[in-house]
mmCIF file of C-alpha atoms in Angstrom:
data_model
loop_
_atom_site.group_PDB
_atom_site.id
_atom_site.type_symbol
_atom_site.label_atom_id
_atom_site.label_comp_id
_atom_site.label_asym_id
_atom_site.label_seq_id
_atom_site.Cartn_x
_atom_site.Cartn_y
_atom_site.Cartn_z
ATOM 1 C CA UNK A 1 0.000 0.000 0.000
ATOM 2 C CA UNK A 2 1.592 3.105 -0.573
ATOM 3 C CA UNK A 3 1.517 5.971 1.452
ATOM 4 C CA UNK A 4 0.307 9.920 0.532
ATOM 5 C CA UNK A 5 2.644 12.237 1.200
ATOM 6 C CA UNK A 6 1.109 14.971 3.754
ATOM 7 C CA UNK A 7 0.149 18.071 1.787
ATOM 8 C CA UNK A 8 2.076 21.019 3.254
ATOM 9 C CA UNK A 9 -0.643 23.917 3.678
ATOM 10 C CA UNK A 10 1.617 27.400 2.492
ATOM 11 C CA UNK A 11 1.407 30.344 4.633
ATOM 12 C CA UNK A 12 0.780 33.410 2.860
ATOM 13 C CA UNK A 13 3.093 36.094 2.509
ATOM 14 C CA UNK A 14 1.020 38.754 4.114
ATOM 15 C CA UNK A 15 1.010 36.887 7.120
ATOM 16 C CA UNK A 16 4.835 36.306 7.865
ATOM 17 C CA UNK A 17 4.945 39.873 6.858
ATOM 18 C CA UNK A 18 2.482 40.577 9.999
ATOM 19 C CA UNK A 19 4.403 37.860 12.406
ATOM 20 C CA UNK A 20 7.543 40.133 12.102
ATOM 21 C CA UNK A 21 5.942 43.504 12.188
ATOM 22 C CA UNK A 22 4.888 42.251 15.542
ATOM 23 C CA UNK A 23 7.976 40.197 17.064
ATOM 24 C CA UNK A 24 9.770 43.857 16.125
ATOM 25 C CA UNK A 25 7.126 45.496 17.675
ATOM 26 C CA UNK A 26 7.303 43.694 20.731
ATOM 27 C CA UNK A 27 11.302 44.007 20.610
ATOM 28 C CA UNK A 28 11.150 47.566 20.680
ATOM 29 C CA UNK A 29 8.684 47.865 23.645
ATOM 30 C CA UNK A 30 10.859 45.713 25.484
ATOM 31 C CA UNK A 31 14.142 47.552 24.431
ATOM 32 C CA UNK A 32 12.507 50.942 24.849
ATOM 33 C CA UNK A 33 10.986 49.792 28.967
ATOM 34 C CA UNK A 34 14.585 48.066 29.708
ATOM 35 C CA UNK A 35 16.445 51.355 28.648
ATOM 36 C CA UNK A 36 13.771 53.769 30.600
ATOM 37 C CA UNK A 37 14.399 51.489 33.716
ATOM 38 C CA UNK A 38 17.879 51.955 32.918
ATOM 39 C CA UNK A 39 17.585 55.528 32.590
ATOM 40 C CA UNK A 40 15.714 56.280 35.522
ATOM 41 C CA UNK A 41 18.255 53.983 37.971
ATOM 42 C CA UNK A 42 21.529 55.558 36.229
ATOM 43 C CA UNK A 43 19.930 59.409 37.025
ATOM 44 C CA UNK A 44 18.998 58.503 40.851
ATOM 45 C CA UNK A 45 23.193 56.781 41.335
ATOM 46 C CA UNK A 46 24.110 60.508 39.397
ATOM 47 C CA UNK A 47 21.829 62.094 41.882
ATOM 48 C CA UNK A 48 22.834 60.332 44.910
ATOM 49 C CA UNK A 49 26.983 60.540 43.599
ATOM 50 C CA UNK A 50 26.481 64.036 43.577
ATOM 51 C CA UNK A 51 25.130 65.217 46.802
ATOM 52 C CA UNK A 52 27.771 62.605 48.530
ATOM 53 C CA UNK A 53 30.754 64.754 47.097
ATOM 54 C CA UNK A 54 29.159 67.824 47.175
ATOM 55 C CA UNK A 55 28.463 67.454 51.077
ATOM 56 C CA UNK A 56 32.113 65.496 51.014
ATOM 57 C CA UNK A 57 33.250 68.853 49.666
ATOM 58 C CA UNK A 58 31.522 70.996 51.802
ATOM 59 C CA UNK A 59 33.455 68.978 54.635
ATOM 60 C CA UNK A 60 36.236 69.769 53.517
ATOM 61 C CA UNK A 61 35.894 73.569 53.405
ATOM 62 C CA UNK A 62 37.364 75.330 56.399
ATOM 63 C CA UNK A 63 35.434 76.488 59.512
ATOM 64 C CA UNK A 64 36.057 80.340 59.339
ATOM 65 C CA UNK A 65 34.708 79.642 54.848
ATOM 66 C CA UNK A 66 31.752 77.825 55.685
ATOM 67 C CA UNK A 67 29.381 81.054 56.040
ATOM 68 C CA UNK A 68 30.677 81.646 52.592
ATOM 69 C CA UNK A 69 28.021 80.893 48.835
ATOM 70 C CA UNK A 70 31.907 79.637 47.867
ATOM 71 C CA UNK A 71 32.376 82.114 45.388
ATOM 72 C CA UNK A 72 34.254 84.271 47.692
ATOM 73 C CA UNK A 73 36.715 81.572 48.215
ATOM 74 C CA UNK A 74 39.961 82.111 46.076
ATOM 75 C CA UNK A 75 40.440 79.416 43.586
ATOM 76 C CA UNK A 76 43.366 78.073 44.905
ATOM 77 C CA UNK A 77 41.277 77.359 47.626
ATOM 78 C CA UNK A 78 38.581 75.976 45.881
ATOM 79 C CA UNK A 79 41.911 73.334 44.347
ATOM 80 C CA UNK A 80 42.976 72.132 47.478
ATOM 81 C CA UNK A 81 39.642 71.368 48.980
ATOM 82 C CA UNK A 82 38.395 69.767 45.920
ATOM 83 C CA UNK A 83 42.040 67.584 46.185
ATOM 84 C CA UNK A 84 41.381 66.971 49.715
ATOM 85 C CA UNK A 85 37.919 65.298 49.044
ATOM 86 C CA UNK A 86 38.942 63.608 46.180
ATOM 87 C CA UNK A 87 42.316 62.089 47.765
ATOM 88 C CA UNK A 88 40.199 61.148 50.368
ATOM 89 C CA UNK A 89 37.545 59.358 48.260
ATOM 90 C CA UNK A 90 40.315 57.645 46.696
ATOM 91 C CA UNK A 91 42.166 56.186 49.827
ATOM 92 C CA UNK A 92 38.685 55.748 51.834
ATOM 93 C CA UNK A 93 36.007 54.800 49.877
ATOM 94 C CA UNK A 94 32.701 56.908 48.958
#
């Protein structure tokens, strides 16, 4: 007895067409969620790095310059505290 080979039913075109609009749709949400949650983490770590060396900074300053906004300290000031906090962030650690 011989056996019929199983008829293989063809897709149409329009519908792999549709099947990859959507799988690149669907990549792009994801892409475009993953990189917002990156986004919004990487801002917060800026945020958070920032205040802990500006208030490492501010530290730093001398007690007679602390009334000061900081622009009436001279710049070479300004140099060595900045070198002081970051020497210290270097040795010790944020």
């Amino acid at each position: 007895m011989l056996r019929k080979e199983p008829t293989r039913v063809k897709s149409s075109p329009f519908r792999k067409v549709i099947q990859n609009f959507g799988i690149a749709l669907l990549t792009s949400f994801g892409v475009g969620i993953g990189f917002a949650v990156y986004d919004v983490n990487y801002r917060r770590y800026l945020e958070e790095k920032h205040h802990s060396l500006f208030n490492l900074i501010q530290y730093f300053i001398p007690k007679e310059d602390q009334g000061n906004t900081g622009l009436e300290l001279s710049h070479k000031k300004d140099a060595e505290i900045v070198l002081k906090a970051t020497k210290f962030v270097s040795t010790k650690g944020p």
